[in-house]
Amino acid sequence: MATVEELGVKQRVQWCPGCGNMGVLAALKGALAELGLNRHETVIVSGIGCSGKMPHYLGTYGFESLHGRSLPVASAIKLANTGLTVIAEGGDGDGYGIGVQHFVHIMRRNYDLTYIVHDNQVYGLTTGQAAPTALLGMKTKTTPWGVVETPFNPISTAINGGATYVARGFAGDIPHLKELIKGAITHKGFALVDVLQPCVTFNYLNTYQWFQERVYKLEAAGHDPKDRAAAMEKAMEDSKSDYKKVPIGLFYKEERPTYEETLPQIKDTPLVKHDISNVDISTAYEDLE
Ligand SMILES: Cc1ncc(C[n+]2csc(CCOP(=O)(O)OP(=O)(O)O)c2C)c(N)n1
């Protein structure tokens, strides 16, 4: 078990002052401490980007992978050692752009993983190009006359794609985000926590104030996360209301067997505990010859 202090490291945080990543880091540390997880049994896997630096700042095991590849690495770690708590994270460009194919298939399989997406609507590390969740009309370096493509909707995609815990938090509300992350980690199955977060350096539209004026909590609005149709309706409410209302909270939750539980080779014994001392591979390829 680790305290919030023990989950920190001496490394100086490199994010811009006021960056939404700070709120996610604080919420994640709080969640891990309150759940009483052991540092040596927890792994944070990131992609590449500003958000990809998260493993640098946490005293757990960490793996900074390639751009868009946090989910394949995280799922491999989970398959090898199902006893670990594995949390994948990265930016919206990372997960909903270059890595979107992994996102779709991981959800279908329902690995027992938590996936936190730092949704700042821009490619932050590469200095502010439009990301898949950038809103219509948003001006960035790559869209000087405004975005013309329909924004990617991670929440409806996740509900439709088979994720069994689908939530959205706001980096400006750390206690609420912490509870969503705790729910995601304790949920058995694939949990998405999409985090709305300002990029204070490159996103001039979606500021803290912009979000504060629009977000409201699903719990307070009486939403039932077991109701899939209602969850879909809520997932599309932001675009339908022309982004005047942006729901946050738990959209959808269901219980379904995980991939690890159903895979015959590992369902009883995790890969790391398999006895390989007497395995004879000398004839393994005979059938193929
Ligand atoms: C295969 C590959 N393509 C492109 C890049 C360049 N690159 C590094 S970070 C990044 C964008 C990061 O944006 P996002 O995932 O939204 O994360 P943020 O920095 O906003 O947290 C890109 C395109 C790369 N590192 N690897």
Coordinates of N, CA and C in Angstrom, one line a residue, residues 6-110:
E6 N 4.2 8.7 -1.3 CA 5.0 7.6 -1.8 C 4.9 7.4 -3.3
L7 N 3.7 7.8 -3.8 CA 3.4 7.6 -5.2 C 4.1 8.6 -6.1
G8 N 4.6 9.6 -5.4 CA 5.4 10.7 -6.2 C 6.8 10.3 -6.4
V9 N 7.5 11.0 -7.3 CA 8.9 10.8 -7.5 C 9.6 12.1 -7.4
K10 N 11.0 12.1 -7.4 CA 11.7 13.4 -7.3 C 11.8 14.1 -8.6
Q11 N 11.5 13.4 -9.7 CA 11.5 14.0 -11.0 C 10.7 15.3 -11.1
R12 N 11.3 16.4 -11.7 CA 10.6 17.6 -11.9 C 9.5 17.5 -13.0
V13 N 8.3 17.9 -12.7 CA 7.2 17.8 -13.7 C 7.4 18.8 -14.8
Q14 N 7.4 18.3 -16.0 CA 7.8 19.1 -17.2 C 6.6 19.8 -17.9
W15 N 5.4 19.5 -17.4 CA 4.2 20.0 -18.1 C 4.1 21.5 -17.9
C16 N 3.4 22.2 -18.8 CA 3.2 23.7 -18.6 C 2.4 24.0 -17.3
P17 N 2.7 25.1 -16.7 CA 1.9 25.5 -15.5 C 0.4 25.6 -15.9
G18 N -0.4 24.9 -15.1 CA -1.9 24.9 -15.4 C -2.3 23.8 -16.3
C19 N -1.4 23.0 -16.8 CA -1.8 21.9 -17.7 C -2.8 21.0 -17.1
G20 N -3.8 20.5 -17.9 CA -4.8 19.6 -17.4 C -4.2 18.3 -16.9
N21 N -3.0 17.9 -17.4 CA -2.4 16.7 -17.0 C -2.1 16.6 -15.5
M22 N -1.9 17.8 -14.9 CA -1.7 17.9 -13.4 C -2.9 17.4 -12.7
G23 N -4.1 17.7 -13.1 CA -5.3 17.3 -12.5 C -5.4 15.7 -12.6
V24 N -5.1 15.2 -13.7 CA -5.2 13.8 -13.9 C -4.2 13.0 -13.0
L25 N -3.0 13.6 -13.0 CA -1.9 13.0 -12.1 C -2.4 12.9 -10.7
A26 N -2.9 14.1 -10.2 CA -3.4 14.2 -8.8 C -4.5 13.2 -8.5
A27 N -5.5 13.1 -9.5 CA -6.6 12.2 -9.3 C -6.2 10.7 -9.3
L28 N -5.2 10.4 -10.2 CA -4.7 9.0 -10.3 C -4.0 8.6 -9.0
K29 N -3.1 9.5 -8.6 CA -2.4 9.2 -7.3 C -3.4 9.0 -6.2
G30 N -4.4 9.9 -6.1 CA -5.4 9.8 -5.0 C -6.1 8.5 -5.1
A31 N -6.5 8.1 -6.3 CA -7.2 6.8 -6.5 C -6.4 5.6 -6.1
L32 N -5.1 5.6 -6.5 CA -4.2 4.4 -6.2 C -4.0 4.3 -4.7
A33 N -3.8 5.5 -4.0 CA -3.6 5.5 -2.6 C -4.9 5.0 -1.9
E34 N -6.0 5.6 -2.3 CA -7.3 5.2 -1.6 C -7.7 3.7 -1.8
L35 N -7.3 3.2 -2.9 CA -7.6 1.8 -3.2 C -6.6 0.9 -2.5
G36 N -5.5 1.5 -1.9 CA -4.5 0.7 -1.2 C -3.7 -0.3 -2.1
L37 N -3.5 0.1 -3.3 CA -2.7 -0.8 -4.2 C -1.2 -0.7 -3.9
N38 N -0.6 -1.9 -4.1 CA 0.9 -1.9 -3.9 C 1.6 -1.4 -5.2
R39 N 2.6 -0.6 -4.9 CA 3.3 0.0 -6.1 C 3.9 -1.1 -7.0
H40 N 4.4 -2.2 -6.4 CA 5.1 -3.2 -7.2 C 4.1 -4.1 -7.9
E41 N 2.8 -3.9 -7.7 CA 1.8 -4.7 -8.4 C 1.0 -3.8 -9.3
T42 N 1.4 -2.6 -9.6 CA 0.7 -1.6 -10.4 C 1.6 -1.2 -11.5
V43 N 1.1 -1.2 -12.8 CA 1.9 -0.7 -13.9 C 1.1 0.3 -14.7
I44 N 1.8 1.4 -15.0 CA 1.2 2.5 -15.8 C 1.9 2.5 -17.2
V45 N 1.1 2.3 -18.2 CA 1.7 2.2 -19.6 C 1.2 3.4 -20.4
S46 N 2.1 4.1 -21.0 CA 1.7 5.3 -21.7 C 2.1 5.2 -23.2
G47 N 1.5 6.1 -24.0 CA 1.9 6.2 -25.4 C 2.9 7.3 -25.4
I48 N 2.9 8.1 -26.5 CA 3.9 9.2 -26.6 C 3.1 10.5 -26.7
G49 N 3.6 11.6 -26.1 CA 2.9 12.8 -26.0 C 3.1 13.5 -24.7
C50 N 2.6 14.7 -24.5 CA 2.8 15.3 -23.2 C 2.2 14.4 -22.1
S51 N 1.0 13.8 -22.4 CA 0.4 12.9 -21.4 C 1.2 11.6 -21.3
G52 N 2.0 11.3 -22.3 CA 2.8 10.1 -22.2 C 3.8 10.1 -21.1
K53 N 4.1 11.3 -20.5 CA 5.1 11.4 -19.5 C 4.6 10.9 -18.1
M54 N 3.3 10.6 -18.1 CA 2.7 10.2 -16.8 C 3.6 9.1 -16.0
P55 N 4.1 8.0 -16.6 CA 4.8 7.1 -15.9 C 6.1 7.7 -15.3
H56 N 6.6 8.8 -15.8 CA 7.8 9.4 -15.2 C 7.5 9.9 -13.8
Y57 N 6.3 10.3 -13.6 CA 6.0 11.0 -12.4 C 5.2 10.2 -11.3
L58 N 5.2 8.9 -11.5 CA 4.5 8.0 -10.6 C 5.5 6.9 -10.1
G59 N 5.4 6.7 -8.8 CA 6.3 5.7 -8.2 C 5.8 4.3 -8.3
T60 N 5.2 3.9 -9.4 CA 4.7 2.5 -9.6 C 5.7 2.0 -10.7
Y61 N 5.4 0.8 -11.2 CA 6.1 0.4 -12.4 C 5.5 1.2 -13.6
G62 N 6.4 1.4 -14.6 CA 5.9 2.2 -15.7 C 6.5 1.8 -17.0
F63 N 5.9 2.1 -18.1 CA 6.4 1.7 -19.4 C 5.9 2.8 -20.4
E64 N 6.8 3.6 -21.0 CA 6.4 4.6 -22.0 C 6.7 3.9 -23.3
S65 N 5.6 3.6 -24.0 CA 5.7 2.8 -25.2 C 5.9 3.7 -26.5
L66 N 5.2 3.3 -27.6 CA 5.3 4.1 -28.8 C 4.0 4.9 -29.0
H67 N 4.1 5.8 -29.9 CA 2.9 6.6 -30.2 C 1.7 5.7 -30.6
G68 N 0.6 5.8 -29.8 CA -0.6 5.0 -30.2 C -0.5 3.5 -29.7
R69 N 0.5 3.1 -29.0 CA 0.7 1.7 -28.7 C 0.6 1.4 -27.2
S70 N 0.0 2.2 -26.4 CA -0.1 1.9 -25.0 C -1.0 0.6 -24.8
L71 N -2.1 0.5 -25.6 CA -3.0 -0.6 -25.3 C -2.4 -2.0 -25.7
P72 N -1.7 -2.2 -26.8 CA -1.1 -3.5 -27.0 C -0.1 -3.9 -25.9
V73 N 0.7 -2.9 -25.5 CA 1.7 -3.2 -24.5 C 1.0 -3.5 -23.2
A74 N 0.0 -2.7 -22.8 CA -0.8 -2.9 -21.5 C -1.4 -4.3 -21.6
S75 N -2.0 -4.7 -22.7 CA -2.8 -5.9 -22.7 C -1.8 -7.1 -22.7
A76 N -0.6 -6.9 -23.2 CA 0.4 -8.0 -23.2 C 0.9 -8.2 -21.7
I77 N 1.1 -7.1 -21.0 CA 1.5 -7.2 -19.6 C 0.4 -7.9 -18.8
K78 N -0.9 -7.5 -19.1 CA -2.0 -8.1 -18.3 C -2.1 -9.6 -18.6
L79 N -1.9 -10.0 -19.9 CA -2.0 -11.4 -20.3 C -0.8 -12.2 -19.6
A80 N 0.3 -11.6 -19.5 CA 1.5 -12.3 -18.9 C 1.3 -12.5 -17.4
N81 N 0.7 -11.4 -16.8 CA 0.6 -11.5 -15.3 C -0.7 -10.9 -14.9
T82 N -1.7 -11.7 -14.9 CA -3.1 -11.2 -14.6 C -3.3 -10.7 -13.2
G83 N -2.3 -10.9 -12.4 CA -2.5 -10.4 -11.0 C -2.1 -8.9 -10.9
L84 N -1.6 -8.3 -11.9 CA -1.2 -6.9 -11.8 C -2.4 -6.0 -12.1
T85 N -2.3 -4.8 -11.5 CA -3.3 -3.8 -11.9 C -2.6 -3.0 -13.0
V86 N -3.2 -3.0 -14.2 CA -2.6 -2.4 -15.4 C -3.4 -1.2 -15.9
I87 N -2.8 0.0 -15.9 CA -3.5 1.2 -16.4 C -2.8 1.7 -17.6
A88 N -3.5 1.8 -18.7 CA -2.9 2.4 -19.9 C -3.4 3.9 -20.0
E89 N -2.6 4.7 -20.5 CA -3.0 6.1 -20.7 C -2.3 6.8 -21.8
G90 N -2.8 7.9 -22.3 CA -2.2 8.7 -23.4 C -3.1 9.8 -23.8
G91 N -2.7 10.4 -24.9 CA -3.5 11.6 -25.4 C -4.7 11.1 -26.3
D92 N -5.5 12.1 -26.7 CA -6.5 11.8 -27.7 C -6.0 11.5 -29.1
G93 N -4.9 12.2 -29.4 CA -4.2 11.9 -30.7 C -3.7 10.4 -30.7
D94 N -3.1 10.1 -29.6 CA -2.5 8.8 -29.3 C -3.5 7.7 -29.4
G95 N -4.6 7.8 -28.7 CA -5.6 6.7 -28.6 C -6.7 6.8 -29.6
Y96 N -7.1 8.0 -30.0 CA -8.3 8.1 -30.9 C -7.8 8.3 -32.3
G97 N -6.5 8.6 -32.5 CA -6.0 8.9 -33.8 C -5.1 7.7 -34.3
I98 N -3.8 7.8 -34.0 CA -2.9 6.8 -34.5 C -3.2 5.4 -33.9
G99 N -3.7 5.3 -32.6 CA -3.9 4.0 -32.0 C -5.3 3.5 -32.0
V100 N -6.2 4.1 -32.8 CA -7.6 3.8 -32.7 C -7.9 2.4 -33.0
Q101 N -7.1 1.7 -33.8 CA -7.4 0.3 -34.1 C -7.3 -0.6 -32.9
H102 N -6.3 -0.2 -32.0 CA -6.1 -1.0 -30.8 C -7.3 -0.8 -29.9
F103 N -7.7 0.5 -29.8 CA -8.8 0.9 -28.9 C -10.1 0.0 -29.3
V104 N -10.4 -0.1 -30.5 CA -11.6 -0.8 -31.0 C -11.5 -2.3 -30.6
H105 N -10.4 -2.9 -30.9 CA -10.3 -4.4 -30.6 C -10.1 -4.7 -29.2
I106 N -9.5 -3.9 -28.4 CA -9.3 -4.1 -27.0 C -10.7 -4.1 -26.3
M107 N -11.6 -3.2 -26.7 CA -12.9 -3.1 -26.1 C -13.7 -4.4 -26.4
R108 N -13.6 -4.9 -27.6 CA -14.3 -6.0 -28.0 C -14.0 -7.2 -27.1
R109 N -12.7 -7.3 -26.8 CA -12.2 -8.5 -26.0 C -12.4 -8.3 -24.5
N110 N -12.6 -7.1 -24.0 CA -12.9 -6.9 -22.6 C -11.8 -7.3 -21.7

